[in-house]
């Protein structure tokens, strides 16, 4: 089914001529943010993104048992500890019952056995908690929105869960400099909405926006769909406040784009997955929100055409290119089967690309897009597609991309890999894996952030299956390592990949990571069993 | 004198009407890079930028004496050491004579007393040097193009100078992904030229481009004139190879935009000024070079109008804004007096702004600029100015901006400060300082990267003068600290500012910086007397 009232481009067989219908591009600011307000509209999205509590997947066995985890040499929680925390935080913010949502990961793969969730309301309270836990040798796992995909934000054994949910304020947004200061527990979408009130936008956007916390995003160096335009968080995060395992508050905040005063230690807390400190506050550079946002959804016949189209997008769209996503046929079809409310404007191609532009002048952007689409069709690279600048339609197309990962886990178990690969080899692994898994897998597919060389390889099966697991791992890591790729482009290492870190990092580097950990968390109480094995 | 054949905008007294002459904007790719080829054209520029060897400033006394430096407890170089290095590197790459250029800093403020310069040709040789020096307890200062402004790249006592000049190759440039791999000793301009051969550009640009090394840029987290568009090096540098003080090679290279495998330790080497390791290689994300580059040089009556014009530039120019520089009247006039070859298209205003746009479509960019200029004139914020897209003229306007810092040191001693300040208070300090210094100073002026809140405050006097020094320092740091600014926006801490670090970083942070130093350089042989006091 195709959208009506959209510019629908179609390749003409004759002489490469192209008809492009002109359409009025609205110059309204489009809240692409609101696409994650989908949760309100589509219950399936809401349940999966927020807690998975409503999904049919069974509650997993304790990870300590399934993965034969040797509990670290930590103290065991006592009633006296609980009483101490109740005095510190107030009884309302010390939870000892109904902790399932805090113990189980988003993918329902990891289940910890924590008996205590703490909800501090200030940096000082976080510091007091850490100081006490360090002295008592109680292990702690910091938790944001718990949307991670590698088991980094849930306890593995009985670690205390330190929820940042109450530290949820946007403290300031400077319209002129674009610099915002925000507490770690602020939900990404709320932060973005506040930024948009003064004409800015948060440079980070990802599917879990409605529930993930900005502090968790920073702690995992989250990537998402806008890295191609705004770069990564190491560039955007200007300052960090982190509470160390000892309870010391490390103030590395800065309200400036440029600050060359000493070692740039804040980066140790960006992407270390809560193992070096608890991020409690941060400042971020927010670009102006764009007056015009357009999305093209196009079909292509081969991965070679995908690559050519990517190069053409970089050339022709230049500074307005804000997303360049790939979805293969199987990934798209699985989503369409699972979520009947989705409408794909085109069908029947082995590859699809979602290309977004964001610019300050709608007419200019339209001209650039038309040139890009026209060139691609003339060269026979783009087969068919849709372009729209209508906010509602933009949202509908993004919805397709965002439901793709959820389609794969809706009724199946899914082995998910998140790898960076050289573009020339970007898609081969999907075919290779499909052959390795054969009929054991129900779907083997690939999608992801082509503009960042970041592939999400997915292998779905009816339920977790040891035979298929052995066919997939460690093969996928070995394959990636041979191509000098990254075994985790954006999801991180967490619990699930800690034994595979050596495929992407050499022993000297891993050795110094251990030294950093010792330096900042001498008793190793902070998020144990994660990142380093 | 005004450029002919340029679009010359003039405010019309009546009713805010504006006449904008349309001009053909060339779509040739403009090598703004070539503006630093100025050195070839203007000998004054060449001597000052490259070595200052030809400048009239006297050779300073040894810093060990002037600054009463207590030499660290290091071994003293012996003939046996020299013989060892000659065997390791070959005699041609072990220098023991004519070392003045390596011992004296760019500003002729710092003079070390090194007796040995080593020029390794590979990472392995750098590693072998460091291992030997660590075992022998010989202190070492890594040196790139020696263009730093805080004495970070010269010896303070008798440290061995480790020059990276021979590690000067661009190893690869990927046209599709934009990722380049380059050795640390490659001159920034050469790197940029190589990137431009395949339609890319290095995201970093600064006045010293013709002589600074990319490894030095990374080690000092250099900023420059394009941060407003491409962000800082923490975002652009994707991987680093660093040799530690122990001689271990820390391979943190990555050829991908996304790599979340373990702690992001590479950032410890970005901006630590060679005190934690010697950067030998790096990978960098290079954006596409723009088809059209335009520059506006405009005059304004007040700093309030400057701020309004900056906000308007961000709004109207959006994604094509690539530089937003401020020059005050005194800074401009000093440069014009010193360098008669400069032509300013306008004169008589207290403030000037240089605004550059870079985009993929010249016509679109021209329209955006005309709108921006027209709006600014209509509102009475922009008084007069010039806009050009002609490559030669673009270069001439940039030349004015680039000669400003050199004008201030051409025949004077200059106290240079490089601070980040809130925009509302950005320029006040120039007036405050002018009043404090009175007739003791010949020029007190401000210029810099307004788009990044980064002010270069300069106080010129005939020669170094203790009375004026006391009026300026530590006042400037106290003032900056009160406004929670950064006492070093981009130049770094080096030797000159190490006693002032506490004005921008708290004791806990400085304490952990010391721990990082101990961890990575246990004998403290790497670039001693710098960053931490």
Short mmCIF file of N, CA and C in Angstrom, two decimals, chain B residues 73-209:
data_model
loop_
_atom_site.label_atom_id
_atom_site.label_comp_id
_atom_site.label_asym_id
_atom_site.label_seq_id
_atom_site.Cartn_x
_atom_site.Cartn_y
_atom_site.Cartn_z
N UNK B 73 64.04 14.62 39.60
CA UNK B 73 65.09 13.67 39.96
C UNK B 73 65.33 12.67 38.82
N UNK B 74 65.80 13.19 37.69
CA UNK B 74 66.02 12.36 36.51
C UNK B 74 67.51 12.12 36.31
N UNK B 75 67.82 11.08 35.54
CA UNK B 75 69.21 10.83 35.18
C UNK B 75 69.69 11.92 34.22
N UNK B 76 71.00 12.05 34.12
CA UNK B 76 71.57 13.01 33.19
C UNK B 76 72.12 12.25 31.98
N UNK B 77 71.89 12.83 30.84
CA UNK B 77 72.30 12.20 29.58
C UNK B 77 73.80 11.95 29.56
N UNK B 78 74.19 10.76 29.10
CA UNK B 78 75.62 10.44 28.98
C UNK B 78 75.96 10.14 27.51
N UNK B 79 77.24 10.08 27.21
CA UNK B 79 77.67 9.72 25.86
C UNK B 79 77.18 8.32 25.50
N UNK B 80 77.12 7.49 26.52
CA UNK B 80 76.67 6.11 26.28
C UNK B 80 75.20 6.09 25.82
N UNK B 81 74.41 6.98 26.43
CA UNK B 81 73.01 7.08 26.00
C UNK B 81 72.93 7.51 24.54
N UNK B 82 73.72 8.52 24.22
CA UNK B 82 73.69 9.03 22.84
C UNK B 82 74.10 7.92 21.87
N UNK B 83 75.15 7.18 22.25
CA UNK B 83 75.61 6.08 21.39
C UNK B 83 74.50 5.04 21.22
N UNK B 84 73.77 4.78 22.30
CA UNK B 84 72.66 3.82 22.22
C UNK B 84 71.61 4.29 21.21
N UNK B 85 71.27 5.55 21.31
CA UNK B 85 70.24 6.07 20.39
C UNK B 85 70.74 6.09 18.94
N UNK B 86 72.03 6.38 18.77
CA UNK B 86 72.58 6.37 17.40
C UNK B 86 72.50 4.98 16.79
N UNK B 87 72.73 4.00 17.63
CA UNK B 87 72.63 2.64 17.13
C UNK B 87 71.17 2.29 16.80
N UNK B 88 70.29 2.79 17.63
CA UNK B 88 68.87 2.49 17.43
C UNK B 88 68.28 3.17 16.19
N UNK B 89 68.59 4.44 16.03
CA UNK B 89 67.92 5.24 14.99
C UNK B 89 68.80 5.53 13.77
N UNK B 90 70.11 5.37 13.93
CA UNK B 90 71.03 5.86 12.90
C UNK B 90 71.48 7.26 13.26
N UNK B 91 72.71 7.59 12.96
CA UNK B 91 73.28 8.88 13.41
C UNK B 91 72.51 10.09 12.90
N UNK B 92 71.94 9.95 11.69
CA UNK B 92 71.25 11.11 11.10
C UNK B 92 70.05 11.57 11.91
N UNK B 93 69.55 10.68 12.72
CA UNK B 93 68.31 11.01 13.42
C UNK B 93 68.52 11.23 14.91
N UNK B 94 69.76 11.46 15.26
CA UNK B 94 70.11 11.78 16.65
C UNK B 94 70.86 13.11 16.62
N UNK B 95 70.23 14.18 17.03
CA UNK B 95 70.82 15.51 16.91
C UNK B 95 71.35 15.99 18.26
N UNK B 96 72.56 16.52 18.22
CA UNK B 96 73.14 17.04 19.48
C UNK B 96 73.62 18.49 19.30
N UNK B 97 73.45 19.03 18.10
CA UNK B 97 73.89 20.41 17.87
C UNK B 97 72.77 21.22 17.21
N UNK B 98 72.90 22.54 17.30
CA UNK B 98 71.92 23.46 16.71
C UNK B 98 70.49 23.11 17.14
N UNK B 99 70.28 23.04 18.42
CA UNK B 99 68.98 22.59 18.94
C UNK B 99 68.06 23.75 19.34
N UNK B 100 68.46 24.98 19.02
CA UNK B 100 67.70 26.14 19.48
C UNK B 100 66.21 26.07 19.07
N UNK B 101 65.97 25.71 17.82
CA UNK B 101 64.59 25.64 17.32
C UNK B 101 63.74 24.64 18.09
N UNK B 102 64.38 23.66 18.68
CA UNK B 102 63.65 22.65 19.47
C UNK B 102 63.49 23.07 20.93
N UNK B 103 64.39 23.95 21.36
CA UNK B 103 64.41 24.35 22.78
C UNK B 103 63.52 25.56 23.09
N UNK B 104 63.25 26.36 22.05
CA UNK B 104 62.54 27.62 22.30
C UNK B 104 61.10 27.53 21.78
N UNK B 105 60.16 28.01 22.58
CA UNK B 105 58.76 27.92 22.17
C UNK B 105 58.42 28.99 21.15
N UNK B 106 57.30 28.78 20.51
CA UNK B 106 56.82 29.67 19.44
C UNK B 106 56.79 31.14 19.86
N UNK B 107 56.36 31.39 21.10
CA UNK B 107 56.23 32.78 21.56
C UNK B 107 57.54 33.34 22.11
N UNK B 108 58.60 32.52 22.05
CA UNK B 108 59.89 32.92 22.64
C UNK B 108 59.75 33.30 24.10
N UNK B 109 58.88 32.59 24.78
CA UNK B 109 58.70 32.83 26.20
C UNK B 109 59.45 31.78 27.01
N UNK B 110 59.49 30.54 26.49
CA UNK B 110 60.09 29.41 27.20
C UNK B 110 61.35 28.96 26.44
N UNK B 111 62.40 28.72 27.21
CA UNK B 111 63.62 28.17 26.58
C UNK B 111 64.18 27.06 27.46
N UNK B 112 64.21 25.87 26.89
CA UNK B 112 64.77 24.72 27.59
C UNK B 112 66.24 24.55 27.23
N UNK B 113 66.81 23.52 27.79
CA UNK B 113 68.25 23.32 27.64
C UNK B 113 68.55 21.87 27.25
N UNK B 114 67.73 21.34 26.33
CA UNK B 114 67.93 19.96 25.91
C UNK B 114 69.23 19.83 25.13
N UNK B 115 69.88 18.69 25.32
CA UNK B 115 71.14 18.42 24.61
C UNK B 115 70.94 17.37 23.52
N UNK B 116 69.70 16.89 23.40
CA UNK B 116 69.49 15.77 22.48
C UNK B 116 68.10 15.80 21.86
N UNK B 117 68.08 15.68 20.53
CA UNK B 117 66.81 15.55 19.82
C UNK B 117 66.83 14.21 19.08
N UNK B 118 65.77 13.43 19.29
CA UNK B 118 65.66 12.13 18.62
C UNK B 118 64.54 12.19 17.59
N UNK B 119 64.82 11.57 16.43
CA UNK B 119 63.80 11.59 15.37
C UNK B 119 63.50 10.17 14.90
N UNK B 120 62.68 9.47 15.66
CA UNK B 120 62.35 8.10 15.28
C UNK B 120 61.53 8.06 14.00
N UNK B 121 61.62 6.91 13.30
CA UNK B 121 60.91 6.77 12.03
C UNK B 121 59.77 5.78 12.07
N UNK B 122 59.49 5.25 13.24
CA UNK B 122 58.39 4.28 13.33
C UNK B 122 57.89 4.22 14.78
N UNK B 123 56.71 3.65 14.93
CA UNK B 123 56.17 3.45 16.28
C UNK B 123 57.10 2.57 17.10
N UNK B 124 57.66 1.56 16.45
CA UNK B 124 58.56 0.64 17.17
C UNK B 124 59.78 1.40 17.70
N UNK B 125 60.28 2.33 16.92
CA UNK B 125 61.43 3.12 17.40
C UNK B 125 61.03 4.05 18.55
N UNK B 126 59.85 4.63 18.45
CA UNK B 126 59.36 5.45 19.57
C UNK B 126 59.27 4.58 20.83
N UNK B 127 58.73 3.38 20.65
CA UNK B 127 58.57 2.47 21.80
C UNK B 127 59.94 2.11 22.40
N UNK B 128 60.91 1.84 21.54
CA UNK B 128 62.24 1.47 22.03
C UNK B 128 62.89 2.64 22.77
N UNK B 129 62.71 3.84 22.26
CA UNK B 129 63.25 5.03 22.93
C UNK B 129 62.63 5.17 24.32
N UNK B 130 61.29 5.05 24.38
CA UNK B 130 60.61 5.27 25.66
C UNK B 130 61.00 4.19 26.68
N UNK B 131 61.10 2.96 26.21
CA UNK B 131 61.47 1.87 27.12
C UNK B 131 62.85 2.16 27.74
N UNK B 132 63.78 2.56 26.88
CA UNK B 132 65.14 2.85 27.35
C UNK B 132 65.12 4.03 28.34
N UNK B 133 64.42 5.09 27.94
CA UNK B 133 64.39 6.29 28.79
C UNK B 133 63.72 5.99 30.14
N UNK B 134 62.70 5.16 30.10
CA UNK B 134 62.03 4.81 31.36
C UNK B 134 62.95 4.02 32.28
N UNK B 135 63.67 3.08 31.68
CA UNK B 135 64.61 2.29 32.50
C UNK B 135 65.74 3.15 33.05
N UNK B 136 66.17 4.09 32.22
CA UNK B 136 67.27 4.98 32.63
C UNK B 136 66.80 6.19 33.44
N UNK B 137 65.51 6.39 33.52
CA UNK B 137 64.94 7.59 34.17
C UNK B 137 65.39 8.88 33.48
N UNK B 138 65.36 8.85 32.15
CA UNK B 138 65.66 10.06 31.38
C UNK B 138 64.34 10.73 31.00
N UNK B 139 64.22 12.00 31.26
CA UNK B 139 62.96 12.71 30.95
C UNK B 139 62.88 13.03 29.45
N UNK B 140 61.65 13.03 28.94
CA UNK B 140 61.41 13.17 27.50
C UNK B 140 60.28 14.16 27.25
N UNK B 141 60.45 15.03 26.26
CA UNK B 141 59.33 15.88 25.83
C UNK B 141 59.01 15.56 24.37
N UNK B 142 57.77 15.08 24.10
CA UNK B 142 57.38 14.86 22.71
C UNK B 142 57.15 16.21 22.02
N UNK B 143 57.56 16.29 20.77
CA UNK B 143 57.41 17.57 20.06
C UNK B 143 56.87 17.35 18.64
N UNK B 144 55.82 18.10 18.32
CA UNK B 144 55.29 18.09 16.95
C UNK B 144 55.83 19.30 16.20
N UNK B 145 54.93 20.16 15.76
CA UNK B 145 55.35 21.34 15.00
C UNK B 145 55.84 22.48 15.88
N UNK B 146 55.77 22.29 17.18
CA UNK B 146 56.21 23.31 18.15
C UNK B 146 55.55 24.67 17.92
N UNK B 147 54.23 24.63 17.75
CA UNK B 147 53.49 25.88 17.55
C UNK B 147 52.59 26.19 18.74
N UNK B 148 52.73 25.42 19.81
CA UNK B 148 51.89 25.63 21.00
C UNK B 148 52.15 26.97 21.66
N UNK B 149 51.20 27.43 22.44
CA UNK B 149 51.28 28.77 23.03
C UNK B 149 51.40 28.75 24.55
N UNK B 150 51.55 27.55 25.14
CA UNK B 150 51.66 27.48 26.60
C UNK B 150 52.92 26.73 27.04
N UNK B 151 53.88 26.63 26.14
CA UNK B 151 55.16 25.99 26.50
C UNK B 151 55.04 24.50 26.72
N UNK B 152 54.06 23.85 26.09
CA UNK B 152 53.87 22.41 26.31
C UNK B 152 54.80 21.52 25.50
N UNK B 153 55.36 22.06 24.43
CA UNK B 153 56.09 21.18 23.50
C UNK B 153 57.60 21.41 23.51
N UNK B 154 58.08 22.21 24.45
CA UNK B 154 59.53 22.42 24.56
C UNK B 154 60.03 21.92 25.91
N UNK B 155 61.31 21.56 25.98
CA UNK B 155 61.84 21.15 27.28
C UNK B 155 61.87 22.35 28.23
N UNK B 156 61.77 22.06 29.52
CA UNK B 156 61.89 23.12 30.53
C UNK B 156 63.31 23.09 31.11
N UNK B 157 63.82 21.88 31.32
CA UNK B 157 65.22 21.74 31.75
C UNK B 157 65.97 21.05 30.62
N UNK B 158 66.45 19.85 30.86
CA UNK B 158 67.28 19.18 29.85
C UNK B 158 66.61 17.92 29.31
N UNK B 159 65.27 17.89 29.26
CA UNK B 159 64.58 16.73 28.72
C UNK B 159 65.02 16.44 27.28
N UNK B 160 65.05 15.16 26.95
CA UNK B 160 65.30 14.76 25.56
C UNK B 160 64.09 15.15 24.72
N UNK B 161 64.33 15.76 23.57
CA UNK B 161 63.22 16.10 22.67
C UNK B 161 62.97 14.92 21.73
N UNK B 162 61.73 14.43 21.77
CA UNK B 162 61.33 13.34 20.88
C UNK B 162 60.49 13.95 19.77
N UNK B 163 61.12 14.15 18.62
CA UNK B 163 60.41 14.79 17.51
C UNK B 163 59.66 13.74 16.70
N UNK B 164 58.39 14.05 16.40
CA UNK B 164 57.58 13.11 15.62
C UNK B 164 57.65 13.40 14.12
N UNK B 165 58.54 14.30 13.72
CA UNK B 165 58.52 14.85 12.36
C UNK B 165 58.64 13.80 11.26
N UNK B 166 59.31 12.68 11.56
CA UNK B 166 59.47 11.68 10.49
C UNK B 166 58.24 10.77 10.35
N UNK B 167 57.39 10.75 11.33
CA UNK B 167 56.16 9.94 11.22
C UNK B 167 55.11 10.80 10.53
N UNK B 168 55.30 11.01 9.24
CA UNK B 168 54.53 12.06 8.56
C UNK B 168 53.63 11.56 7.43
N UNK B 169 53.31 10.28 7.44
CA UNK B 169 52.54 9.74 6.31
C UNK B 169 51.03 9.72 6.56
N UNK B 170 50.29 10.03 5.49
CA UNK B 170 48.85 9.75 5.51
C UNK B 170 48.73 8.30 5.04
N UNK B 171 48.27 7.43 5.88
CA UNK B 171 48.30 6.00 5.56
C UNK B 171 47.11 5.56 4.70
N UNK B 172 45.97 6.16 4.92
CA UNK B 172 44.81 5.82 4.09
C UNK B 172 43.74 6.88 4.23
N UNK B 173 42.98 7.05 3.17
CA UNK B 173 41.82 7.95 3.22
C UNK B 173 40.68 7.23 2.51
N UNK B 174 39.60 6.96 3.21
CA UNK B 174 38.47 6.25 2.62
C UNK B 174 37.41 7.27 2.17
N UNK B 175 37.28 7.35 0.87
CA UNK B 175 36.39 8.34 0.26
C UNK B 175 34.93 8.11 0.67
N UNK B 176 34.55 6.86 0.84
CA UNK B 176 33.15 6.55 1.11
C UNK B 176 32.78 6.83 2.57
N UNK B 177 33.59 6.30 3.49
CA UNK B 177 33.26 6.48 4.91
C UNK B 177 33.79 7.79 5.46
N UNK B 178 34.77 8.39 4.76
CA UNK B 178 35.37 9.63 5.25
C UNK B 178 36.43 9.40 6.32
N UNK B 179 36.85 8.16 6.50
CA UNK B 179 37.79 7.88 7.58
C UNK B 179 39.23 7.82 7.06
N UNK B 180 40.09 8.61 7.70
CA UNK B 180 41.50 8.66 7.30
C UNK B 180 42.37 8.17 8.44
N UNK B 181 43.47 7.52 8.08
CA UNK B 181 44.46 7.08 9.07
C UNK B 181 45.76 7.79 8.76
N UNK B 182 46.34 8.40 9.78
CA UNK B 182 47.49 9.27 9.54
C UNK B 182 48.49 9.15 10.68
N UNK B 183 49.75 9.28 10.34
CA UNK B 183 50.78 9.28 11.38
C UNK B 183 50.80 10.64 12.08
N UNK B 184 51.29 10.62 13.33
CA UNK B 184 51.18 11.80 14.19
C UNK B 184 51.96 13.00 13.66
N UNK B 185 53.08 12.76 12.96
CA UNK B 185 53.93 13.87 12.56
C UNK B 185 53.54 14.51 11.24
N UNK B 186 52.41 14.11 10.69
CA UNK B 186 51.96 14.70 9.43
C UNK B 186 51.51 16.14 9.67
N UNK B 187 51.98 17.05 8.84
CA UNK B 187 51.58 18.45 8.97
C UNK B 187 50.10 18.59 8.59
N UNK B 188 49.37 19.34 9.40
CA UNK B 188 47.92 19.44 9.22
C UNK B 188 47.54 19.80 7.78
N UNK B 189 48.24 20.76 7.21
CA UNK B 189 47.90 21.18 5.85
C UNK B 189 48.12 20.07 4.83
N UNK B 190 49.18 19.30 5.03
CA UNK B 190 49.44 18.18 4.11
C UNK B 190 48.34 17.12 4.22
N UNK B 191 47.93 16.87 5.44
CA UNK B 191 46.84 15.92 5.68
C UNK B 191 45.57 16.41 4.97
N UNK B 192 45.29 17.70 5.13
CA UNK B 192 44.09 18.25 4.51
C UNK B 192 44.16 18.17 2.98
N UNK B 193 45.34 18.46 2.45
CA UNK B 193 45.47 18.40 0.98
C UNK B 193 45.20 16.99 0.47
N UNK B 194 45.71 16.02 1.20
CA UNK B 194 45.49 14.63 0.80
C UNK B 194 44.00 14.27 0.88
N UNK B 195 43.35 14.74 1.93
CA UNK B 195 41.92 14.48 2.08
C UNK B 195 41.14 15.13 0.93
N UNK B 196 41.56 16.32 0.55
CA UNK B 196 40.85 17.05 -0.51
C UNK B 196 40.98 16.37 -1.87
N UNK B 197 42.04 15.61 -2.03
CA UNK B 197 42.19 14.89 -3.31
C UNK B 197 41.03 13.93 -3.56
N UNK B 198 40.40 13.46 -2.50
CA UNK B 198 39.25 12.56 -2.69
C UNK B 198 37.95 13.21 -2.22
N UNK B 199 37.95 14.55 -2.19
CA UNK B 199 36.69 15.26 -1.90
C UNK B 199 36.35 15.39 -0.44
N UNK B 200 37.32 15.13 0.43
CA UNK B 200 37.07 15.27 1.88
C UNK B 200 37.86 16.46 2.41
N UNK B 201 37.65 16.77 3.67
CA UNK B 201 38.47 17.80 4.31
C UNK B 201 38.69 17.41 5.77
N UNK B 202 39.82 17.83 6.31
CA UNK B 202 40.07 17.58 7.73
C UNK B 202 39.19 18.54 8.53
N UNK B 203 38.49 18.05 9.54
CA UNK B 203 37.52 18.91 10.23
C UNK B 203 38.15 19.99 11.11
N UNK B 204 39.47 20.03 11.13
CA UNK B 204 40.20 20.97 11.98
C UNK B 204 40.92 21.98 11.10
N UNK B 205 40.85 23.25 11.47
CA UNK B 205 41.56 24.28 10.71
C UNK B 205 42.02 25.36 11.68
N UNK B 206 43.29 25.70 11.59
CA UNK B 206 43.79 26.77 12.46
C UNK B 206 44.98 27.44 11.81
N UNK B 207 45.34 28.60 12.34
CA UNK B 207 46.36 29.43 11.70
C UNK B 207 47.69 28.75 11.49
N UNK B 208 48.07 27.86 12.39
CA UNK B 208 49.40 27.23 12.31
C UNK B 208 49.43 26.01 11.39
N UNK B 209 48.37 25.86 10.61
CA UNK B 209 48.20 24.67 9.77
C UNK B 209 49.42 24.27 8.94
#
